Amino acid sequence: MEQMMRLLEFNYFVVIDFEATCDKDKSPNLQEIIEFPSVLVNSMNNQIESSFQTYVRPIFHQHLTNFCKDLTGIPQEQVDKGVPLSEALLMHDKWLEDMGIKKTNFAVVTWGEWDCSTMLESEVVSSGLGNLIALIGG
């Protein structure tokens, strides 16, 4: 019950589930985000109020493996037309701002620690975007 009460302290949950470059037999030395999807869930009624989605163009592993395309369902053409990660972060921040979320009490939620703690953090550091990491959560 206590854990449930703590969850109710948040007005919204920003749910993120990145997709990244990958290979069947080995992961690339540096995986890169190729899809940046996010949904906004109202904690009072558990309804999705809005969604954000953009494809991200990788820098180091520009050509997706067949395994990656099959696993994620993302075709090469989508990432070729994608935006740089820095732009995706700014677009996500603007979406949060436009939705009025940054003025509320909200939490960023992921499927696991991989999305933000591993994937996003390592990519912004390797890309020199450390100053933009705060944009993920407002």
mmCIF file with all atom_site columns, C-alpha atoms in Angstrom:
data_model
loop_
_atom_site.group_PDB
_atom_site.id
_atom_site.type_symbol
_atom_site.label_atom_id
_atom_site.label_alt_id
_atom_site.label_comp_id
_atom_site.label_asym_id
_atom_site.label_entity_id
_atom_site.label_seq_id
_atom_site.pdbx_PDB_ins_code
_atom_site.Cartn_x
_atom_site.Cartn_y
_atom_site.Cartn_z
_atom_site.occupancy
_atom_site.B_iso_or_equiv
_atom_site.pdbx_formal_charge
_atom_site.auth_seq_id
_atom_site.auth_comp_id
_atom_site.auth_asym_id
_atom_site.auth_atom_id
_atom_site.pdbx_PDB_model_num
ATOM 1   C CA . MET A 1 1   ? 0.000  0.000   0.000   1.00 0.00 ? 1   MET A CA 1
ATOM 2   C CA . GLU A 1 2   ? 2.871  2.363   0.829   1.00 0.00 ? 2   GLU A CA 1
ATOM 3   C CA . GLN A 1 3   ? 4.444  1.786   -2.590  1.00 0.00 ? 3   GLN A CA 1
ATOM 4   C CA . MET A 1 4   ? 1.103  2.516   -4.268  1.00 0.00 ? 4   MET A CA 1
ATOM 5   C CA . MET A 1 5   ? 0.766  5.766   -2.325  1.00 0.00 ? 5   MET A CA 1
ATOM 6   C CA . ARG A 1 6   ? 4.250  6.833   -3.459  1.00 0.00 ? 6   ARG A CA 1
ATOM 7   C CA . LEU A 1 7   ? 3.258  6.190   -7.081  1.00 0.00 ? 7   LEU A CA 1
ATOM 8   C CA . LEU A 1 8   ? 0.199  8.395   -6.647  1.00 0.00 ? 8   LEU A CA 1
ATOM 9   C CA . GLU A 1 9   ? 2.494  11.289  -5.744  1.00 0.00 ? 9   GLU A CA 1
ATOM 10  C CA . PHE A 1 10  ? 3.137  11.645  -9.475  1.00 0.00 ? 10  PHE A CA 1
ATOM 11  C CA . ASN A 1 11  ? 0.605  13.295  -11.763 1.00 0.00 ? 11  ASN A CA 1
ATOM 12  C CA . TYR A 1 12  ? 2.087  11.682  -14.863 1.00 0.00 ? 12  TYR A CA 1
ATOM 13  C CA . PHE A 1 13  ? 4.399  8.926   -15.981 1.00 0.00 ? 13  PHE A CA 1
ATOM 14  C CA . VAL A 1 14  ? 6.557  9.452   -19.074 1.00 0.00 ? 14  VAL A CA 1
ATOM 15  C CA . VAL A 1 15  ? 7.137  5.906   -20.341 1.00 0.00 ? 15  VAL A CA 1
ATOM 16  C CA . ILE A 1 16  ? 10.146 5.395   -22.629 1.00 0.00 ? 16  ILE A CA 1
ATOM 17  C CA . ASP A 1 17  ? 11.267 2.253   -24.483 1.00 0.00 ? 17  ASP A CA 1
ATOM 18  C CA . PHE A 1 18  ? 14.256 2.875   -26.762 1.00 0.00 ? 18  PHE A CA 1
ATOM 19  C CA . GLU A 1 19  ? 15.235 0.615   -29.643 1.00 0.00 ? 19  GLU A CA 1
ATOM 20  C CA . ALA A 1 20  ? 18.934 0.403   -30.476 1.00 0.00 ? 20  ALA A CA 1
ATOM 21  C CA . THR A 1 21  ? 21.395 -1.049  -32.949 1.00 0.00 ? 21  THR A CA 1
ATOM 22  C CA . CYS A 1 22  ? 22.087 -4.735  -32.334 1.00 0.00 ? 22  CYS A CA 1
ATOM 23  C CA . ASP A 1 23  ? 23.415 -7.933  -33.846 1.00 0.00 ? 23  ASP A CA 1
ATOM 24  C CA . LYS A 1 24  ? 22.567 -11.585 -33.203 1.00 0.00 ? 24  LYS A CA 1
ATOM 25  C CA . ASP A 1 25  ? 25.982 -12.941 -32.295 1.00 0.00 ? 25  ASP A CA 1
ATOM 26  C CA . LYS A 1 26  ? 27.385 -9.857  -30.649 1.00 0.00 ? 26  LYS A CA 1
ATOM 27  C CA . SER A 1 27  ? 26.258 -6.415  -29.705 1.00 0.00 ? 27  SER A CA 1
ATOM 28  C CA . PRO A 1 28  ? 28.130 -3.561  -31.343 1.00 0.00 ? 28  PRO A CA 1
ATOM 29  C CA . ASN A 1 29  ? 30.796 -2.087  -29.061 1.00 0.00 ? 29  ASN A CA 1
ATOM 30  C CA . LEU A 1 30  ? 28.557 0.909   -28.757 1.00 0.00 ? 30  LEU A CA 1
ATOM 31  C CA . GLN A 1 31  ? 24.850 0.423   -29.241 1.00 0.00 ? 31  GLN A CA 1
ATOM 32  C CA . GLU A 1 32  ? 23.035 3.468   -30.551 1.00 0.00 ? 32  GLU A CA 1
ATOM 33  C CA . ILE A 1 33  ? 19.435 4.548   -30.126 1.00 0.00 ? 33  ILE A CA 1
ATOM 34  C CA . ILE A 1 34  ? 17.495 4.231   -33.380 1.00 0.00 ? 34  ILE A CA 1
ATOM 35  C CA . GLU A 1 35  ? 13.948 4.808   -32.113 1.00 0.00 ? 35  GLU A CA 1
ATOM 36  C CA . PHE A 1 36  ? 12.842 7.191   -29.365 1.00 0.00 ? 36  PHE A CA 1
ATOM 37  C CA . PRO A 1 37  ? 9.219  6.437   -28.386 1.00 0.00 ? 37  PRO A CA 1
ATOM 38  C CA . SER A 1 38  ? 7.510  7.868   -25.324 1.00 0.00 ? 38  SER A CA 1
ATOM 39  C CA . VAL A 1 39  ? 3.962  7.903   -23.989 1.00 0.00 ? 39  VAL A CA 1
ATOM 40  C CA . LEU A 1 40  ? 2.407  10.144  -21.379 1.00 0.00 ? 40  LEU A CA 1
ATOM 41  C CA . VAL A 1 41  ? 0.241  8.303   -18.848 1.00 0.00 ? 41  VAL A CA 1
ATOM 42  C CA . ASN A 1 42  ? -2.092 10.153  -16.483 1.00 0.00 ? 42  ASN A CA 1
ATOM 43  C CA . SER A 1 43  ? -1.623 8.569   -13.048 1.00 0.00 ? 43  SER A CA 1
ATOM 44  C CA . MET A 1 44  ? -5.173 9.378   -11.932 1.00 0.00 ? 44  MET A CA 1
ATOM 45  C CA . ASN A 1 45  ? -6.964 7.409   -14.647 1.00 0.00 ? 45  ASN A CA 1
ATOM 46  C CA . ASN A 1 46  ? -4.119 5.309   -16.125 1.00 0.00 ? 46  ASN A CA 1
ATOM 47  C CA . GLN A 1 47  ? -4.936 6.629   -19.594 1.00 0.00 ? 47  GLN A CA 1
ATOM 48  C CA . ILE A 1 48  ? -2.408 7.493   -22.281 1.00 0.00 ? 48  ILE A CA 1
ATOM 49  C CA . GLU A 1 49  ? -2.863 11.198  -22.985 1.00 0.00 ? 49  GLU A CA 1
ATOM 50  C CA . SER A 1 50  ? -0.237 11.697  -25.655 1.00 0.00 ? 50  SER A CA 1
ATOM 51  C CA . SER A 1 51  ? 2.634  9.992   -27.429 1.00 0.00 ? 51  SER A CA 1
ATOM 52  C CA . PHE A 1 52  ? 5.953  11.010  -28.931 1.00 0.00 ? 52  PHE A CA 1
ATOM 53  C CA . GLN A 1 53  ? 7.979  9.049   -31.452 1.00 0.00 ? 53  GLN A CA 1
ATOM 54  C CA . THR A 1 54  ? 10.940 9.762   -33.673 1.00 0.00 ? 54  THR A CA 1
ATOM 55  C CA . TYR A 1 55  ? 13.620 7.738   -35.395 1.00 0.00 ? 55  TYR A CA 1
ATOM 56  C CA . VAL A 1 56  ? 17.243 8.498   -34.611 1.00 0.00 ? 56  VAL A CA 1
ATOM 57  C CA . ARG A 1 57  ? 20.050 8.307   -37.149 1.00 0.00 ? 57  ARG A CA 1
ATOM 58  C CA . PRO A 1 58  ? 23.012 6.388   -35.674 1.00 0.00 ? 58  PRO A CA 1
ATOM 59  C CA . ILE A 1 59  ? 26.510 7.805   -36.041 1.00 0.00 ? 59  ILE A CA 1
ATOM 60  C CA . PHE A 1 60  ? 28.847 4.850   -35.536 1.00 0.00 ? 60  PHE A CA 1
ATOM 61  C CA . HIS A 1 61  ? 26.711 1.932   -36.809 1.00 0.00 ? 61  HIS A CA 1
ATOM 62  C CA . GLN A 1 62  ? 24.799 3.557   -39.638 1.00 0.00 ? 62  GLN A CA 1
ATOM 63  C CA . HIS A 1 63  ? 23.825 0.317   -41.383 1.00 0.00 ? 63  HIS A CA 1
ATOM 64  C CA . LEU A 1 64  ? 21.409 -1.873  -39.425 1.00 0.00 ? 64  LEU A CA 1
ATOM 65  C CA . THR A 1 65  ? 22.076 -5.599  -39.364 1.00 0.00 ? 65  THR A CA 1
ATOM 66  C CA . ASN A 1 66  ? 19.402 -7.903  -40.744 1.00 0.00 ? 66  ASN A CA 1
ATOM 67  C CA . PHE A 1 67  ? 18.968 -9.209  -37.194 1.00 0.00 ? 67  PHE A CA 1
ATOM 68  C CA . CYS A 1 68  ? 18.327 -5.684  -35.902 1.00 0.00 ? 68  CYS A CA 1
ATOM 69  C CA . LYS A 1 69  ? 15.824 -4.912  -38.655 1.00 0.00 ? 69  LYS A CA 1
ATOM 70  C CA . ASP A 1 70  ? 13.978 -8.182  -37.977 1.00 0.00 ? 70  ASP A CA 1
ATOM 71  C CA . LEU A 1 71  ? 14.027 -7.761  -34.182 1.00 0.00 ? 71  LEU A CA 1
ATOM 72  C CA . THR A 1 72  ? 12.894 -4.139  -34.066 1.00 0.00 ? 72  THR A CA 1
ATOM 73  C CA . GLY A 1 73  ? 10.811 -4.015  -37.235 1.00 0.00 ? 73  GLY A CA 1
ATOM 74  C CA . ILE A 1 74  ? 12.626 -0.812  -38.148 1.00 0.00 ? 74  ILE A CA 1
ATOM 75  C CA . PRO A 1 75  ? 13.735 -0.600  -41.790 1.00 0.00 ? 75  PRO A CA 1
ATOM 76  C CA . GLN A 1 76  ? 17.035 0.991   -42.794 1.00 0.00 ? 76  GLN A CA 1
ATOM 77  C CA . GLU A 1 77  ? 15.190 3.785   -44.590 1.00 0.00 ? 77  GLU A CA 1
ATOM 78  C CA . GLN A 1 78  ? 13.611 4.960   -41.310 1.00 0.00 ? 78  GLN A CA 1
ATOM 79  C CA . VAL A 1 79  ? 16.935 5.457   -39.535 1.00 0.00 ? 79  VAL A CA 1
ATOM 80  C CA . ASP A 1 80  ? 18.460 7.003   -42.664 1.00 0.00 ? 80  ASP A CA 1
ATOM 81  C CA . LYS A 1 81  ? 15.719 9.665   -42.451 1.00 0.00 ? 81  LYS A CA 1
ATOM 82  C CA . GLY A 1 82  ? 16.069 9.916   -38.671 1.00 0.00 ? 82  GLY A CA 1
ATOM 83  C CA . VAL A 1 83  ? 17.278 12.899  -36.693 1.00 0.00 ? 83  VAL A CA 1
ATOM 84  C CA . PRO A 1 84  ? 20.478 13.135  -34.636 1.00 0.00 ? 84  PRO A CA 1
ATOM 85  C CA . LEU A 1 85  ? 20.059 12.085  -30.990 1.00 0.00 ? 85  LEU A CA 1
ATOM 86  C CA . SER A 1 86  ? 20.632 15.679  -29.865 1.00 0.00 ? 86  SER A CA 1
ATOM 87  C CA . GLU A 1 87  ? 17.641 16.783  -31.944 1.00 0.00 ? 87  GLU A CA 1
ATOM 88  C CA . ALA A 1 88  ? 15.498 13.889  -30.677 1.00 0.00 ? 88  ALA A CA 1
ATOM 89  C CA . LEU A 1 89  ? 16.238 14.919  -27.077 1.00 0.00 ? 89  LEU A CA 1
ATOM 90  C CA . LEU A 1 90  ? 15.276 18.516  -27.821 1.00 0.00 ? 90  LEU A CA 1
ATOM 91  C CA . MET A 1 91  ? 12.103 17.386  -29.623 1.00 0.00 ? 91  MET A CA 1
ATOM 92  C CA . HIS A 1 92  ? 11.141 15.218  -26.626 1.00 0.00 ? 92  HIS A CA 1
ATOM 93  C CA . ASP A 1 93  ? 11.771 18.108  -24.254 1.00 0.00 ? 93  ASP A CA 1
ATOM 94  C CA . LYS A 1 94  ? 9.582  20.397  -26.393 1.00 0.00 ? 94  LYS A CA 1
ATOM 95  C CA . TRP A 1 95  ? 6.828  17.753  -26.394 1.00 0.00 ? 95  TRP A CA 1
ATOM 96  C CA . LEU A 1 96  ? 6.947  17.616  -22.577 1.00 0.00 ? 96  LEU A CA 1
ATOM 97  C CA . GLU A 1 97  ? 6.870  21.415  -22.455 1.00 0.00 ? 97  GLU A CA 1
ATOM 98  C CA . ASP A 1 98  ? 3.973  21.649  -24.927 1.00 0.00 ? 98  ASP A CA 1
ATOM 99  C CA . MET A 1 99  ? 1.998  19.095  -22.912 1.00 0.00 ? 99  MET A CA 1
ATOM 100 C CA . GLY A 1 100 ? 2.547  21.139  -19.733 1.00 0.00 ? 100 GLY A CA 1
ATOM 101 C CA . ILE A 1 101 ? 4.201  18.168  -18.034 1.00 0.00 ? 101 ILE A CA 1
ATOM 102 C CA . LYS A 1 102 ? 7.329  19.982  -16.927 1.00 0.00 ? 102 LYS A CA 1
ATOM 103 C CA . LYS A 1 103 ? 5.193  22.050  -14.534 1.00 0.00 ? 103 LYS A CA 1
ATOM 104 C CA . THR A 1 104 ? 3.754  18.935  -12.876 1.00 0.00 ? 104 THR A CA 1
ATOM 105 C CA . ASN A 1 105 ? 5.096  16.186  -10.682 1.00 0.00 ? 105 ASN A CA 1
ATOM 106 C CA . PHE A 1 106 ? 6.045  13.369  -13.074 1.00 0.00 ? 106 PHE A CA 1
ATOM 107 C CA . ALA A 1 107 ? 8.326  10.359  -13.264 1.00 0.00 ? 107 ALA A CA 1
ATOM 108 C CA . VAL A 1 108 ? 10.219 8.883   -16.197 1.00 0.00 ? 108 VAL A CA 1
ATOM 109 C CA . VAL A 1 109 ? 9.535  5.146   -16.404 1.00 0.00 ? 109 VAL A CA 1
ATOM 110 C CA . THR A 1 110 ? 11.376 2.557   -18.512 1.00 0.00 ? 110 THR A CA 1
ATOM 111 C CA . TRP A 1 111 ? 11.110 -1.169  -19.089 1.00 0.00 ? 111 TRP A CA 1
ATOM 112 C CA . GLY A 1 112 ? 14.337 -1.612  -17.143 1.00 0.00 ? 112 GLY A CA 1
ATOM 113 C CA . GLU A 1 113 ? 17.558 0.130   -16.266 1.00 0.00 ? 113 GLU A CA 1
ATOM 114 C CA . TRP A 1 114 ? 18.909 -0.467  -19.777 1.00 0.00 ? 114 TRP A CA 1
ATOM 115 C CA . ASP A 1 115 ? 16.962 2.370   -21.437 1.00 0.00 ? 115 ASP A CA 1
ATOM 116 C CA . CYS A 1 116 ? 18.190 5.327   -19.394 1.00 0.00 ? 116 CYS A CA 1
ATOM 117 C CA . SER A 1 117 ? 20.964 4.119   -17.108 1.00 0.00 ? 117 SER A CA 1
ATOM 118 C CA . THR A 1 118 ? 22.808 2.090   -19.736 1.00 0.00 ? 118 THR A CA 1
ATOM 119 C CA . MET A 1 119 ? 21.715 3.054   -23.233 1.00 0.00 ? 119 MET A CA 1
ATOM 120 C CA . LEU A 1 120 ? 21.015 6.763   -23.036 1.00 0.00 ? 120 LEU A CA 1
ATOM 121 C CA . GLU A 1 121 ? 23.792 7.560   -20.599 1.00 0.00 ? 121 GLU A CA 1
ATOM 122 C CA . SER A 1 122 ? 26.499 5.755   -22.579 1.00 0.00 ? 122 SER A CA 1
ATOM 123 C CA . GLU A 1 123 ? 25.361 7.242   -25.877 1.00 0.00 ? 123 GLU A CA 1
ATOM 124 C CA . VAL A 1 124 ? 25.219 10.850  -24.712 1.00 0.00 ? 124 VAL A CA 1
ATOM 125 C CA . VAL A 1 125 ? 28.679 10.498  -23.181 1.00 0.00 ? 125 VAL A CA 1
ATOM 126 C CA . SER A 1 126 ? 30.186 8.917   -26.322 1.00 0.00 ? 126 SER A CA 1
ATOM 127 C CA . SER A 1 127 ? 28.495 11.534  -28.518 1.00 0.00 ? 127 SER A CA 1
ATOM 128 C CA . GLY A 1 128 ? 29.500 14.469  -26.318 1.00 0.00 ? 128 GLY A CA 1
ATOM 129 C CA . LEU A 1 129 ? 25.882 15.281  -25.468 1.00 0.00 ? 129 LEU A CA 1
ATOM 130 C CA . GLY A 1 130 ? 26.207 15.083  -21.681 1.00 0.00 ? 130 GLY A CA 1
ATOM 131 C CA . ASN A 1 131 ? 24.717 18.554  -21.325 1.00 0.00 ? 131 ASN A CA 1
ATOM 132 C CA . LEU A 1 132 ? 21.444 17.313  -22.889 1.00 0.00 ? 132 LEU A CA 1
ATOM 133 C CA . ILE A 1 133 ? 20.835 14.284  -20.650 1.00 0.00 ? 133 ILE A CA 1
ATOM 134 C CA . ALA A 1 134 ? 18.690 16.327  -18.256 1.00 0.00 ? 134 ALA A CA 1
ATOM 135 C CA . LEU A 1 135 ? 16.199 16.899  -21.084 1.00 0.00 ? 135 LEU A CA 1
ATOM 136 C CA . ILE A 1 136 ? 14.920 13.330  -20.836 1.00 0.00 ? 136 ILE A CA 1
ATOM 137 C CA . GLY A 1 137 ? 13.144 14.132  -17.617 1.00 0.00 ? 137 GLY A CA 1
ATOM 138 C CA . GLY A 1 138 ? 12.563 17.817  -17.930 1.00 0.00 ? 138 GLY A CA 1
#
